[in-house]
Coordinates of C-alpha atoms in Angstrom, one line a residue:
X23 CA 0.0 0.0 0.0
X24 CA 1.3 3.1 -0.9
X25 CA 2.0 6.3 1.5
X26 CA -1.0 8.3 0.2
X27 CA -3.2 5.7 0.8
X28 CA -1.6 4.7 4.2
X29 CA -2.7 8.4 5.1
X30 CA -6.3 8.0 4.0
X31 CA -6.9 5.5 6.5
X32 CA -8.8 6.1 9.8
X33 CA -7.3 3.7 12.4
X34 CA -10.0 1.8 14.4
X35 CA -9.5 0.0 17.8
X36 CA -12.0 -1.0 20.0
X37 CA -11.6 -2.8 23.4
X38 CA -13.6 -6.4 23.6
X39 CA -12.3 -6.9 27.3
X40 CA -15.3 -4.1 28.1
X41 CA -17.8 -5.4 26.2
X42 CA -17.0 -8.8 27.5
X43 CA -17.5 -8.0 30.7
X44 CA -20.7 -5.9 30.0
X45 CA -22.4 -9.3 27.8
X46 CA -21.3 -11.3 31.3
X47 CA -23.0 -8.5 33.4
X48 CA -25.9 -8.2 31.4
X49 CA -26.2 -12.6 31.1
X50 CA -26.0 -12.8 34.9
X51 CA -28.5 -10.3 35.8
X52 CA -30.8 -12.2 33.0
X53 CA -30.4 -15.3 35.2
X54 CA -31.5 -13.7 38.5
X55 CA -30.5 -13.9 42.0
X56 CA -32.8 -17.2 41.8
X57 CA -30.7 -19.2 39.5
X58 CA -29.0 -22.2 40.8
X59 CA -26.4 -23.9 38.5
X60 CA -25.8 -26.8 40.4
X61 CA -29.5 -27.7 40.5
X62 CA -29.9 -26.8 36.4
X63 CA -26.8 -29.0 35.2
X64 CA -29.1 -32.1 37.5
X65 CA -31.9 -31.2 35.8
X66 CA -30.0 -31.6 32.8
X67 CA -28.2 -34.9 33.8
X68 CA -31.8 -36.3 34.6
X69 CA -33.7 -35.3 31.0
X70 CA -30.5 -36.7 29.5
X71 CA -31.1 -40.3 31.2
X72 CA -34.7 -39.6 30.6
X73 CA -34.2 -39.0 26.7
X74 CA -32.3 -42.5 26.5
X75 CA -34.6 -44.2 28.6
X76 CA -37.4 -46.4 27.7
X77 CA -35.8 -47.6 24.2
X78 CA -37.1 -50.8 22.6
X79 CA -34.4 -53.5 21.6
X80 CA -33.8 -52.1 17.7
X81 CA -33.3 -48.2 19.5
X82 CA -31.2 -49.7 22.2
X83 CA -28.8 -51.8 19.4
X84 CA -28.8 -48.3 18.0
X85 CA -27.3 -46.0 20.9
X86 CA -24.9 -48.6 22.3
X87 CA -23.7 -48.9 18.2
X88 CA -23.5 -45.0 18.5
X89 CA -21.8 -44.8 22.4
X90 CA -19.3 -47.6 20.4
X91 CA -18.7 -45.2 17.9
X92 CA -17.8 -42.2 20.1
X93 CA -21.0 -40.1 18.6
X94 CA -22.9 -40.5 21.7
X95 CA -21.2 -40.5 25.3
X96 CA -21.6 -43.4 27.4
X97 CA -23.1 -42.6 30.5
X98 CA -21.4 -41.1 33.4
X99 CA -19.0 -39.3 30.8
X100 CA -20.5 -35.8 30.3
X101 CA -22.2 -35.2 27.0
X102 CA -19.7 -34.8 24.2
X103 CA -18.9 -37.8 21.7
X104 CA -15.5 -38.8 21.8
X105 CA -15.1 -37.9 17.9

């Protein structure tokens, strides 16, 4: 780029650190002074088991081929596949 055009250019910075920290401000007073994160990651864990429960044989065959596969977690591992 060329010195003239170097010259035309109007530099812009701005910091993400504040606006960070304003999006966390603005997520945690959305929550509420209510919010309890243990209790919402076990009502997680128990809709999870509750999703996979209940399977006839040809579903069943079907997760544990996808747990085998890494797509699905087994349980007791969180809830990301291993690939």
């Amino acid at each position: 780029m060329s010195q003239d055009k170097e010259a035309d250019l109007t530099p812009f910075m701005i910091d993400l650190t504040v606006e960070e920290a304003r999006r966390r401000t603005e997520v945690m007073a959305a929550l509420g002074p209510d919010w309890d994160p243990v209790a919402a990651l076990q009502g997680e864990d128990e809709a999870y088991a509750l999703l996979y429960s209940g399977l006839d044989a040809e579903q069943q065959h079907t997760y544990d081929m996808l747990v085998a596969a890494g797509v699905l977690p087994a349980k007791g591992q969180g809830r990301a596949g291993t690939h």
